[in-house]
Short mmCIF file of C-alpha atoms in Angstrom, two decimals:
data_model
loop_
_atom_site.label_atom_id
_atom_site.label_comp_id
_atom_site.label_asym_id
_atom_site.label_seq_id
_atom_site.Cartn_x
_atom_site.Cartn_y
_atom_site.Cartn_z
CA MET A 1 62.43 105.27 90.40
CA SER A 2 63.92 107.23 93.36
CA LEU A 3 67.39 106.98 94.43
CA PHE A 4 68.67 103.53 95.51
CA ASP A 5 65.02 102.27 94.85
CA HIS A 6 66.13 98.87 94.18
CA ASP A 7 62.98 97.20 94.96
CA THR A 8 60.89 99.19 92.68
CA LEU A 9 63.28 98.49 89.99
CA ARG A 10 62.89 94.44 90.52
CA GLN A 11 59.50 94.82 90.78
CA GLN A 12 59.06 96.32 87.29
CA ILE A 13 60.91 93.77 85.48
CA ALA A 14 59.02 91.01 87.52
CA ALA A 15 55.60 92.69 86.56
CA ARG A 16 56.74 92.45 82.93
CA ALA A 17 58.35 89.07 82.82
CA GLY A 18 56.43 86.00 81.75
CA SER A 19 57.24 84.02 85.05
CA VAL A 20 59.83 84.69 87.84
CA SER A 21 61.94 82.00 89.53
CA VAL A 22 63.41 83.08 92.71
CA ASN A 23 66.98 81.91 94.09
CA ASP A 24 66.46 78.48 92.17
CA ILE A 25 69.27 75.91 93.62
CA ALA A 26 72.14 74.39 91.41
CA PRO A 27 69.48 70.96 90.34
CA VAL A 28 66.78 73.39 89.31
CA LEU A 29 68.95 75.92 87.10
CA VAL A 30 70.78 72.56 85.53
CA ALA A 31 67.54 71.36 84.62
CA ARG A 32 66.09 74.74 83.30
CA SER A 33 69.14 75.58 81.48
CA LEU A 34 68.88 71.99 79.74
CA GLN A 35 65.17 72.39 78.92
CA GLY A 36 66.07 75.76 77.34
CA SER A 37 68.80 74.09 75.21
CA GLU A 38 71.43 76.44 76.66
CA SER A 39 73.54 74.13 77.63
CA GLU A 40 74.71 70.26 77.46
CA LEU A 41 75.98 67.93 80.47
CA THR A 42 79.52 66.36 80.28
CA ALA A 43 80.20 62.88 80.89
CA ASP A 44 80.74 63.90 84.56
CA GLY A 45 77.46 66.03 84.72
CA ALA A 46 79.22 69.59 84.98
CA VAL A 47 76.98 71.96 82.67
CA SER A 48 78.63 73.05 79.36
CA VAL A 49 77.81 76.18 77.70
CA ARG A 50 79.05 78.38 74.79
CA THR A 51 79.30 82.35 74.83
CA GLY A 52 78.94 82.76 70.96
CA ALA A 53 80.79 85.43 69.75
CA PHE A 54 82.01 86.64 72.96
CA THR A 55 84.56 84.64 74.98
CA GLY A 56 86.16 87.36 76.92
CA ARG A 57 85.16 90.48 78.48
CA SER A 58 84.94 93.73 76.25
CA PRO A 59 86.88 96.15 78.32
CA LYS A 60 85.97 99.21 75.67
CA ASP A 61 82.16 98.76 75.93
CA LYS A 62 82.14 99.46 79.70
CA PHE A 63 80.74 102.59 81.03
CA ILE A 64 80.49 104.35 83.90
CA VAL A 65 77.78 107.00 84.55
CA ARG A 66 79.29 110.56 84.96
CA ASP A 67 77.44 112.23 87.73
CA GLY A 68 78.40 114.30 91.00
CA LEU A 69 79.69 111.21 92.63
CA THR A 70 81.91 110.00 89.63
CA GLU A 71 83.05 113.25 87.90
CA ASN A 72 85.92 114.13 90.02
CA SER A 73 87.01 110.75 91.21
CA VAL A 74 86.93 108.00 88.18
CA TRP A 75 89.92 107.49 86.08
CA TRP A 76 88.16 108.70 82.77
CA ASP A 77 91.25 107.62 80.95
CA ASN A 78 90.20 104.03 81.85
CA SER A 79 86.60 104.04 81.87
CA GLY A 80 84.15 105.21 79.23
CA ALA A 81 81.72 107.87 80.63
CA MET A 82 78.22 107.43 80.23
CA SER A 83 75.67 110.67 81.03
CA PRO A 84 72.83 109.72 83.59
CA ALA A 85 70.17 110.22 80.76
CA HIS A 86 71.66 107.75 78.28
CA PHE A 87 71.96 105.38 81.41
CA ASP A 88 68.38 106.07 82.23
CA ILE A 89 66.84 105.45 78.61
CA LEU A 90 69.18 102.21 78.45
CA LEU A 91 67.85 101.02 81.54
CA GLU A 92 64.10 101.52 80.61
CA ASP A 93 64.86 99.75 77.05
CA ALA A 94 66.86 96.83 78.80
CA VAL A 95 63.92 96.22 81.53
CA ALA A 96 61.48 96.39 78.53
CA SER A 97 63.28 93.73 76.72
CA LEU A 98 63.12 91.32 79.36
CA GLY A 99 59.41 91.43 79.21
CA GLY A 100 57.22 88.15 78.52
CA HIS A 101 60.79 86.08 79.34
CA SER A 102 61.26 83.66 82.03
CA ILE A 103 63.39 85.53 84.65
CA PHE A 104 65.80 83.95 86.86
CA ARG A 105 66.27 85.79 89.94
CA GLN A 106 69.22 85.67 92.17
CA ASP A 107 69.77 87.38 95.65
CA LEU A 108 73.14 86.90 96.91
CA LEU A 109 76.15 88.84 98.84
CA ALA A 110 79.31 89.76 97.79
CA GLY A 111 81.94 90.66 100.89
CA ALA A 112 82.35 87.91 103.47
CA ASP A 113 82.85 90.44 106.06
CA PRO A 114 79.62 91.64 107.05
CA ARG A 115 80.38 95.18 107.63
CA HIS A 116 81.53 95.62 103.84
CA GLN A 117 78.98 93.74 102.22
CA TYR A 118 76.59 93.79 99.35
CA ALA A 119 73.55 92.36 98.90
CA VAL A 120 73.29 91.68 95.21
CA THR A 121 70.43 90.75 93.05
CA VAL A 122 70.93 89.34 89.58
CA LEU A 123 68.08 89.42 87.12
CA THR A 124 68.84 87.20 83.98
CA PRO A 125 66.73 85.35 81.07
CA SER A 126 69.38 82.65 81.33
CA ALA A 127 69.10 79.80 83.54
CA TRP A 128 72.85 78.97 82.99
CA HIS A 129 74.01 82.46 83.57
CA ALA A 130 71.99 82.58 87.09
CA LEU A 131 73.78 79.16 88.27
CA PHE A 132 77.15 80.74 87.13
CA ILE A 133 76.81 83.73 89.41
CA ARG A 134 75.25 81.50 91.97
CA ASN A 135 78.30 79.49 91.91
CA LEU A 136 80.27 82.36 92.25
CA LEU A 137 78.93 84.67 94.71
CA ILE A 138 78.17 84.10 98.23
CA ARG A 139 74.97 82.09 98.88
CA PRO A 140 73.36 83.43 101.96
CA GLY A 141 73.30 81.25 104.93
CA GLU A 142 76.64 79.30 103.37
CA MET A 143 79.63 80.11 105.48
CA VAL A 144 79.46 83.68 106.14
CA GLU A 145 77.67 85.70 108.15
CA THR A 146 74.91 88.32 106.57
CA GLY A 147 75.43 91.96 107.66
CA SER A 148 73.12 94.08 109.34
CA ASN A 149 72.71 96.58 106.44
CA PRO A 150 74.60 95.43 103.24
CA SER A 151 74.45 97.87 100.25
CA ALA A 152 71.83 97.29 97.53
CA VAL A 153 72.91 96.35 94.17
CA THR A 154 70.88 95.27 91.25
CA ILE A 155 72.23 94.04 88.04
CA VAL A 156 69.86 93.77 85.07
CA HIS A 157 71.29 91.04 82.54
CA ALA A 158 69.85 91.12 79.01
CA PRO A 159 72.44 89.27 76.90
CA HIS A 160 70.38 89.30 73.98
CA PHE A 161 69.25 92.94 73.50
CA LYS A 162 70.93 95.03 71.47
CA ALA A 163 72.24 98.64 72.36
CA SER A 164 71.84 101.81 70.28
CA PRO A 165 75.20 104.09 70.27
CA GLU A 166 72.84 106.79 69.27
CA ARG A 167 70.11 106.16 71.64
CA HIS A 168 72.06 104.77 74.70
CA GLY A 169 75.46 106.52 74.14
CA SER A 170 77.08 103.11 73.79
CA ARG A 171 79.99 102.51 71.76
CA THR A 172 78.31 99.51 69.88
CA ASP A 173 75.46 97.20 70.60
CA THR A 174 77.38 95.71 73.26
CA VAL A 175 77.43 97.47 76.71
CA ILE A 176 78.17 97.23 80.26
CA ALA A 177 77.15 99.95 82.27
CA LEU A 178 77.52 100.86 86.01
CA ASP A 179 75.58 103.49 87.97
CA MET A 180 78.01 103.80 90.87
CA SER A 181 75.34 106.53 92.91
CA ARG A 182 72.58 103.92 92.68
CA ASN A 183 74.65 100.75 92.49
CA ILE A 184 72.84 99.58 89.24
CA VAL A 185 74.30 97.44 86.61
CA ILE A 186 73.47 97.05 83.03
CA ILE A 187 74.54 94.26 80.86
CA ALA A 188 73.52 94.11 77.20
CA GLY A 189 74.85 92.39 74.03
CA THR A 190 77.06 89.66 75.32
CA LEU A 191 76.82 86.06 76.53
CA TYR A 192 80.15 86.12 78.33
CA ALA A 193 79.35 85.52 81.98
CA GLY A 194 82.51 87.16 83.23
CA GLU A 195 80.95 90.57 82.66
CA ILE A 196 78.51 89.79 85.77
CA LYS A 197 81.40 88.73 88.02
CA LYS A 198 83.60 91.80 87.13
CA SER A 199 81.01 94.32 87.36
CA VAL A 200 80.22 93.47 90.99
CA PHE A 201 83.96 94.25 91.44
CA SER A 202 84.31 96.96 89.67
CA LEU A 203 81.49 98.32 92.12
CA PHE A 204 83.42 97.27 95.07
CA ASN A 205 86.57 98.70 93.95
CA PHE A 206 85.08 102.11 93.42
CA HIS A 207 83.31 102.19 96.98
CA ALA A 208 86.18 100.21 99.10
CA PRO A 209 88.60 102.67 99.82
CA ARG A 210 85.83 105.11 101.24
CA ASN A 211 85.43 102.75 103.86
CA GLY A 212 89.00 102.24 104.49
CA VAL A 213 89.30 99.09 102.75
CA LEU A 214 91.89 98.24 99.70
CA PRO A 215 90.18 96.16 97.07
CA MET A 216 92.52 93.98 95.44
CA HIS A 217 92.23 91.52 92.36
CA CYS A 218 94.24 88.95 94.00
CA SER A 219 94.05 85.12 95.84
CA ALA A 220 94.64 84.83 99.23
CA ASN A 221 95.44 81.76 101.57
CA LEU A 222 96.19 81.42 105.36
CA GLY A 223 99.36 80.30 106.92
CA LYS A 224 99.14 78.04 110.30
CA ASP A 225 99.00 80.88 112.45
CA GLY A 226 95.77 82.49 110.63
CA GLU A 227 97.98 85.23 108.71
CA ALA A 228 97.01 85.78 105.30
CA ALA A 229 99.35 85.60 101.95
CA LEU A 230 98.50 87.55 99.33
CA PHE A 231 99.22 86.39 95.21
CA PHE A 232 98.66 89.18 92.70
CA GLY A 233 99.41 88.43 89.10
CA LEU A 234 97.77 88.57 85.63
CA SER A 235 96.76 85.82 83.64
CA GLY A 236 99.27 82.68 83.23
CA THR A 237 101.65 83.96 86.31
CA GLY A 238 100.40 81.10 88.41
CA LYS A 239 97.99 82.88 90.55
CA THR A 240 95.44 80.17 90.93
CA THR A 241 97.93 77.44 90.81
CA LEU A 242 100.32 78.76 93.54
CA SER A 243 97.72 79.63 96.11
CA ASN A 244 95.98 76.36 95.89
CA ASP A 245 98.07 74.62 98.59
CA PRO A 246 96.46 71.69 100.53
CA ASP A 247 98.46 72.91 103.34
CA ARG A 248 97.33 76.39 103.06
CA PRO A 249 93.55 76.90 103.31
CA LEU A 250 92.09 79.00 100.54
CA ILE A 251 90.70 82.80 101.47
CA GLY A 252 89.76 83.17 97.71
CA ASP A 253 91.27 82.87 94.25
CA ASP A 254 90.67 86.26 92.77
CA GLU A 255 88.73 89.14 94.47
CA HIS A 256 89.59 90.36 98.23
CA GLY A 257 89.38 93.29 100.62
CA TRP A 258 92.25 94.35 103.00
CA SER A 259 90.73 96.30 106.12
CA ASP A 260 92.01 96.96 109.14
CA ASP A 261 90.82 93.51 110.55
CA GLY A 262 92.44 91.59 107.82
CA VAL A 263 91.55 90.07 104.48
CA PHE A 264 88.20 89.05 103.29
CA ASN A 265 86.79 87.38 100.17
CA LEU A 266 84.64 89.18 97.77
CA GLU A 267 83.12 86.26 96.27
CA GLY A 268 81.97 82.69 97.12
CA GLY A 269 83.15 80.54 94.23
CA CYS A 270 86.06 80.12 91.71
CA TYR A 271 86.39 81.66 88.18
CA ALA A 272 89.38 79.07 86.84
CA LYS A 273 91.09 78.84 83.95
CA THR A 274 91.30 75.14 82.33
CA ILE A 275 93.21 75.70 79.38
CA LYS A 276 95.45 72.78 79.27
CA LEU A 277 94.36 71.97 82.78
CA SER A 278 95.51 68.42 84.31
CA ALA A 279 94.69 66.16 87.41
CA GLU A 280 98.58 66.01 87.96
CA ALA A 281 99.59 69.51 87.85
CA GLU A 282 96.15 71.13 89.15
CA PRO A 283 94.38 68.44 91.05
CA GLU A 284 91.85 70.64 92.80
CA ILE A 285 90.52 72.24 90.08
CA HIS A 286 90.32 69.36 87.70
CA ALA A 287 87.97 67.84 90.32
CA ALA A 288 86.03 70.50 90.41
CA THR A 289 85.47 70.37 86.69
CA LYS A 290 83.98 66.80 87.39
CA ARG A 291 81.23 67.84 89.90
CA PHE A 292 77.60 68.28 88.73
CA GLY A 293 76.40 72.08 88.86
CA THR A 294 80.16 73.20 87.41
CA VAL A 295 79.93 75.74 84.75
CA LEU A 296 82.08 75.17 81.57
CA GLU A 297 82.42 77.82 79.31
CA ASN A 298 83.59 77.41 75.92
CA VAL A 299 85.12 74.17 76.63
CA VAL A 300 85.21 71.52 74.09
CA LEU A 301 83.59 68.38 74.55
CA ASP A 302 85.02 65.30 72.72
CA ALA A 303 82.24 62.54 71.19
CA ASN A 304 81.64 61.14 74.76
CA ASN A 305 81.01 64.48 76.16
CA VAL A 306 84.20 64.57 77.98
CA PRO A 307 86.06 67.97 78.44
CA ALA A 308 89.14 68.30 75.86
CA PHE A 309 90.90 70.77 77.92
CA ASP A 310 93.93 71.01 75.47
CA ASP A 311 91.46 72.00 72.46
CA VAL A 312 91.42 75.88 72.11
CA SER A 313 89.47 76.07 68.88
CA LEU A 314 86.63 78.26 70.37
CA THR A 315 89.30 80.21 72.73
CA GLU A 316 91.88 80.27 74.88
CA ASN A 317 90.15 81.78 77.84
CA THR A 318 88.20 78.31 78.61
CA ARG A 319 86.89 78.82 82.12
CA ALA A 320 85.31 76.63 85.25
CA ALA A 321 82.92 78.37 87.55
CA TYR A 322 82.39 76.33 90.62
CA PRO A 323 81.33 77.17 94.53
CA ILE A 324 84.97 77.57 96.60
CA HIS A 325 83.43 74.70 99.36
CA VAL A 326 84.19 72.18 96.67
CA LEU A 327 87.70 72.37 97.07
CA PRO A 328 89.39 70.61 99.94
CA ALA A 329 91.17 73.22 101.84
CA ILE A 330 89.25 76.60 102.59
CA ALA A 331 89.64 78.99 105.07
CA LYS A 332 86.86 79.28 107.52
CA GLY A 333 84.44 82.28 106.84
CA SER A 334 86.58 83.41 103.79
CA VAL A 335 88.72 85.67 105.81
CA GLY A 336 92.15 85.74 107.12
CA GLY A 337 94.24 87.90 109.59
CA THR A 338 96.21 90.75 108.53
CA PRO A 339 98.85 89.64 105.80
CA LYS A 340 102.27 88.62 106.73
CA THR A 341 103.52 88.26 102.95
CA VAL A 342 102.47 89.80 99.74
CA VAL A 343 103.60 88.29 96.48
CA PHE A 344 103.63 89.71 93.37
CA LEU A 345 103.67 87.33 90.29
CA THR A 346 104.97 87.93 86.92
CA ALA A 347 105.92 85.62 83.75
CA ASP A 348 108.81 87.33 82.25
CA ALA A 349 109.10 85.75 78.94
CA PHE A 350 112.24 88.02 78.32
CA GLY A 351 114.27 85.80 80.71
CA VAL A 352 115.62 88.72 82.60
CA LEU A 353 114.03 88.82 86.14
CA PRO A 354 115.29 86.58 88.92
CA PRO A 355 113.03 83.67 90.15
CA VAL A 356 112.69 85.65 93.87
CA ALA A 357 113.26 88.97 94.96
CA ARG A 358 112.39 90.68 97.92
CA LEU A 359 111.15 94.03 97.69
CA THR A 360 111.16 97.35 100.19
CA PRO A 361 107.67 98.81 100.63
CA ASP A 362 108.38 101.54 98.29
CA GLN A 363 109.59 99.12 95.37
CA ALA A 364 106.42 96.90 96.09
CA VAL A 365 104.07 99.85 95.67
CA TYR A 366 106.15 100.41 92.26
CA HIS A 367 105.71 97.01 91.05
CA PHE A 368 102.25 97.01 92.07
CA LEU A 369 101.32 99.99 90.09
CA SER A 370 103.25 98.65 87.20
CA GLY A 371 101.66 95.26 87.34
CA TYR A 372 103.88 93.43 84.73
CA THR A 373 103.79 90.14 82.92
CA ALA A 374 104.77 89.54 79.13
CA LYS A 375 103.04 87.77 76.70
CA VAL A 376 105.08 84.90 74.79
CA ALA A 377 106.15 85.26 71.15
CA GLY A 378 103.88 83.57 68.36
CA THR A 379 100.52 83.73 70.26
CA GLU A 380 99.75 86.71 67.43
CA ARG A 381 100.83 86.60 64.14
CA GLY A 382 103.39 88.47 63.26
CA VAL A 383 104.84 88.57 67.15
CA THR A 384 108.42 87.06 67.11
CA GLU A 385 109.22 88.68 70.38
CA PRO A 386 107.87 88.87 73.80
CA GLN A 387 105.56 91.62 74.45
CA ALA A 388 105.28 93.33 77.72
CA THR A 389 101.93 93.68 79.34
CA PHE A 390 101.64 96.49 82.26
CA SER A 391 98.03 96.53 84.03
CA ALA A 392 98.27 98.89 86.90
CA CYS A 393 97.28 97.33 89.98
CA PHE A 394 97.87 93.79 88.54
CA GLY A 395 93.68 94.45 87.40
CA ALA A 396 93.58 97.79 85.64
CA PRO A 397 90.30 97.21 83.59
CA PHE A 398 88.25 96.83 86.91
CA MET A 399 89.71 99.82 88.77
CA PRO A 400 87.17 102.69 88.36
CA LEU A 401 89.69 105.25 90.43
CA HIS A 402 93.20 106.33 89.71
CA PRO A 403 95.95 103.57 90.37
CA THR A 404 97.70 106.10 92.82
CA VAL A 405 94.42 105.89 95.11
CA TYR A 406 95.08 101.81 95.42
CA GLY A 407 99.01 102.26 95.27
CA GLU A 408 98.83 105.06 98.51
CA MET A 409 96.47 102.60 100.23
CA LEU A 410 98.86 99.55 99.62
CA ALA A 411 101.71 101.94 101.26
CA GLU A 412 99.67 102.35 104.20
CA LYS A 413 98.64 98.83 104.56
CA LEU A 414 102.19 97.62 104.35
CA LYS A 415 103.68 99.87 106.87
CA ALA A 416 100.95 99.15 109.62
CA SER A 417 101.13 95.39 108.93
CA GLY A 418 104.61 94.87 108.39
CA ALA A 419 104.03 92.68 105.67
CA THR A 420 106.97 91.09 103.65
CA ALA A 421 106.66 91.50 99.53
CA TRP A 422 108.11 89.59 97.20
CA LEU A 423 108.26 89.53 93.45
CA ILE A 424 108.30 85.89 91.82
CA ASN A 425 108.78 85.28 88.34
CA THR A 426 107.28 82.00 86.84
CA GLY A 427 108.53 83.05 83.49
CA TRP A 428 111.76 81.90 81.37
CA THR A 429 115.42 81.41 82.24
CA GLY A 430 118.42 80.68 80.47
CA GLY A 431 117.17 83.15 77.58
CA GLY A 432 113.74 84.95 76.55
CA HIS A 433 110.87 82.72 75.13
CA GLY A 434 112.11 80.12 72.05
CA VAL A 435 115.70 80.25 73.62
CA GLY A 436 115.53 79.52 77.04
CA LYS A 437 112.95 77.45 79.15
CA ARG A 438 109.93 77.94 81.77
CA ILE A 439 111.25 77.90 85.60
CA ASP A 440 110.05 74.39 86.46
CA ILE A 441 107.14 74.64 88.93
CA ALA A 442 108.79 72.87 91.37
CA SER A 443 111.49 75.30 91.60
CA THR A 444 108.93 77.99 91.82
CA ARG A 445 107.07 76.12 94.97
CA ARG A 446 110.35 75.80 96.78
CA LEU A 447 111.22 79.33 96.43
CA LEU A 448 107.50 80.34 97.51
CA THR A 449 107.51 78.23 100.31
CA ALA A 450 110.58 79.50 101.56
CA ALA A 451 109.22 83.14 101.18
CA LEU A 452 105.92 82.30 103.10
CA ASP A 453 107.66 80.22 106.05
CA GLY A 454 110.32 82.72 106.90
CA SER A 455 113.29 80.83 105.65
CA LEU A 456 114.39 83.74 103.33
CA ASP A 457 114.31 86.16 105.98
CA ASN A 458 117.66 86.26 107.32
CA ALA A 459 119.16 84.79 103.88
CA GLU A 460 122.51 86.41 102.38
CA MET A 461 121.33 88.72 99.53
CA ARG A 462 122.80 90.31 96.77
CA ILE A 463 121.58 93.79 95.25
CA ASP A 464 120.14 93.50 91.91
CA GLU A 465 121.98 96.36 89.95
CA LEU A 466 119.55 97.24 87.45
CA PHE A 467 116.31 97.00 89.40
CA GLY A 468 117.62 97.42 92.93
CA PHE A 469 115.64 94.81 94.74
CA GLU A 470 117.33 91.99 96.91
CA VAL A 471 117.54 88.56 95.51
CA PRO A 472 118.82 85.39 97.93
CA LEU A 473 122.27 84.11 97.00
CA SER A 474 120.84 80.45 97.81
CA VAL A 475 117.71 78.61 98.61
CA PRO A 476 117.60 74.91 99.72
CA GLY A 477 116.50 72.42 96.81
CA VAL A 478 116.96 75.33 94.21
CA ALA A 479 120.14 75.60 91.53
CA PRO A 480 122.26 78.62 92.59
CA THR A 481 122.74 79.47 89.08
CA LEU A 482 118.70 79.87 88.63
CA LEU A 483 119.00 82.79 91.26
CA THR A 484 121.17 85.00 88.76
CA PRO A 485 119.50 84.79 85.42
CA ARG A 486 122.56 86.27 83.94
CA LEU A 487 124.70 83.04 84.47
CA THR A 488 121.81 81.00 82.86
CA TRP A 489 122.31 82.82 79.66
CA GLN A 490 125.07 81.53 77.38
CA ASP A 491 125.63 84.79 76.02
CA SER A 492 126.02 87.44 79.19
CA ASP A 493 126.08 90.38 76.78
CA ALA A 494 122.61 89.30 75.05
CA TYR A 495 121.26 89.17 78.68
CA ASP A 496 122.62 92.58 79.42
CA ARG A 497 121.07 94.15 76.44
CA GLN A 498 117.77 92.29 76.90
CA ALA A 499 118.03 93.34 80.65
CA LEU A 500 118.54 97.00 79.76
CA HIS A 501 115.38 97.00 77.22
CA LEU A 502 113.02 95.54 79.96
CA ALA A 503 113.97 98.25 82.26
CA GLY A 504 113.34 100.72 79.66
CA LEU A 505 109.94 99.42 78.96
CA PHE A 506 108.93 99.41 82.85
CA ARG A 507 110.05 103.19 82.94
CA ALA A 508 108.31 103.90 79.74
CA ASN A 509 105.33 102.41 81.37
CA PHE A 510 105.39 104.56 84.59
CA GLU A 511 105.59 107.65 82.47
CA LYS A 512 101.91 108.02 82.84
CA PHE A 513 102.03 108.64 86.48
CA GLY A 514 103.56 112.11 85.73
CA ASP A 515 106.09 113.50 88.37
CA ALA A 516 105.88 110.59 90.44
CA ALA A 517 107.72 108.45 88.08
CA ASN A 518 110.94 110.15 88.45
CA ALA A 519 110.90 109.54 92.23
CA ALA A 520 109.83 105.75 92.08
CA PRO A 521 112.22 102.98 92.83
CA GLY A 522 112.18 101.17 89.48
CA PRO A 523 114.89 100.18 87.40
CA ILE A 524 118.25 102.71 87.74
CA LEU A 525 117.62 105.60 85.00
CA ALA A 526 121.15 105.97 83.93
CA GLN A 527 121.82 102.23 82.98
CA ALA A 528 117.88 101.88 81.77
CA ALA A 529 118.54 104.78 79.32
CA GLU A 530 121.72 103.49 77.94
#
């Protein structure tokens, strides 16, 4: 196969297949998945599937081909390296494993901006995986203009093929391998569908900066004047919930690019977590799980085939995959203007951070590179205290380049746009997890609204003595004490100790950035070291 010769690769797979179905629509794929006993229907007609041993991604089994293009650009501390020779053998064997099978081909788009677009072909022996990716990527002719020359991508999905570490250079019999030079992806040994979605994002994250586009693991929506707001945050921080607002059309819920012209969605669907999902708390997402063609991953069904979203016996990482157009308020064309507001969400289980803080551009880059949230105590055996989690750029597993590349781009975008950055804590107040309580969603929404509509632009602020960011002294509808976490604790000395502990964790994490760590606008060193 010659360089970038995607047609030849696709023809090779088709020639060996028992049959090839091209661009089947949702009803056909639902029927085929049922016929093949891959799925069952819920009481409302959604497709319920199980992913077996893998109910989440396998980041340690992800590899990038190490060649002339990637050798000096990929963040190898974060990505496994595979030789071109190993990749070619793996590709040959994965293609051979699909021989004789019914293959479902989906030709889709990634990137709502036609100038920064990928033509993605997914070839899989699984009807439900074809339905999954059809829900999540952009379906040509729907809402988004197709570019004149989108970059070709081919994803060979061989979920039942077992890789060999000796033969293929993999770590185990599961492998996700990306050839950035040829835009080919191989996924083998796992049924977890999120690997398909995130492999497209990883390709985009590698190539986009070369074209002046900042790739972002964030959700985005629109204000009344067409300006975008960005919401960064790790799992459990409220990114999807807070960006779904009936008064602010949704651009997208997970993956975006920021070009000189504004923000665009990479996808055409949503992949929402459904753990403890309720119609009261998240009505739009809950309604999407009740539609025909939505894919529910690892959601337990009761005796009447009704989803039991509180049941986490299979995994806490239960998901729903559905097209974005089923939501009531979406942005036309999945694009938006230059961002006016950038929000970093964290669920601080230590009970230290204020519920809202305004960041300088330098502080924004610092918190972007830190990517902080905290897991609560009790989620794992032996864990009795909150566990800090730092994921650079709020999505380190999907960032092939060094985080500082994306950080420098963010700094440039903030400077050019004049966007205001905010840190919003959706975690605990009055003490850490087990002592304090979770900040109520009503207060968080009031604070977010005030940040988005400009109400806080001229508010009186205090400077946080430890982290250095600005915190408003009052916000209408929000208890004043909530804005100063130390006042919510019964033991102020205990708060001080906890705050210094968290500050130390921030600084220890940032040391991996070398000399830049000493100049970073994070917690004040003298206090954090006490």
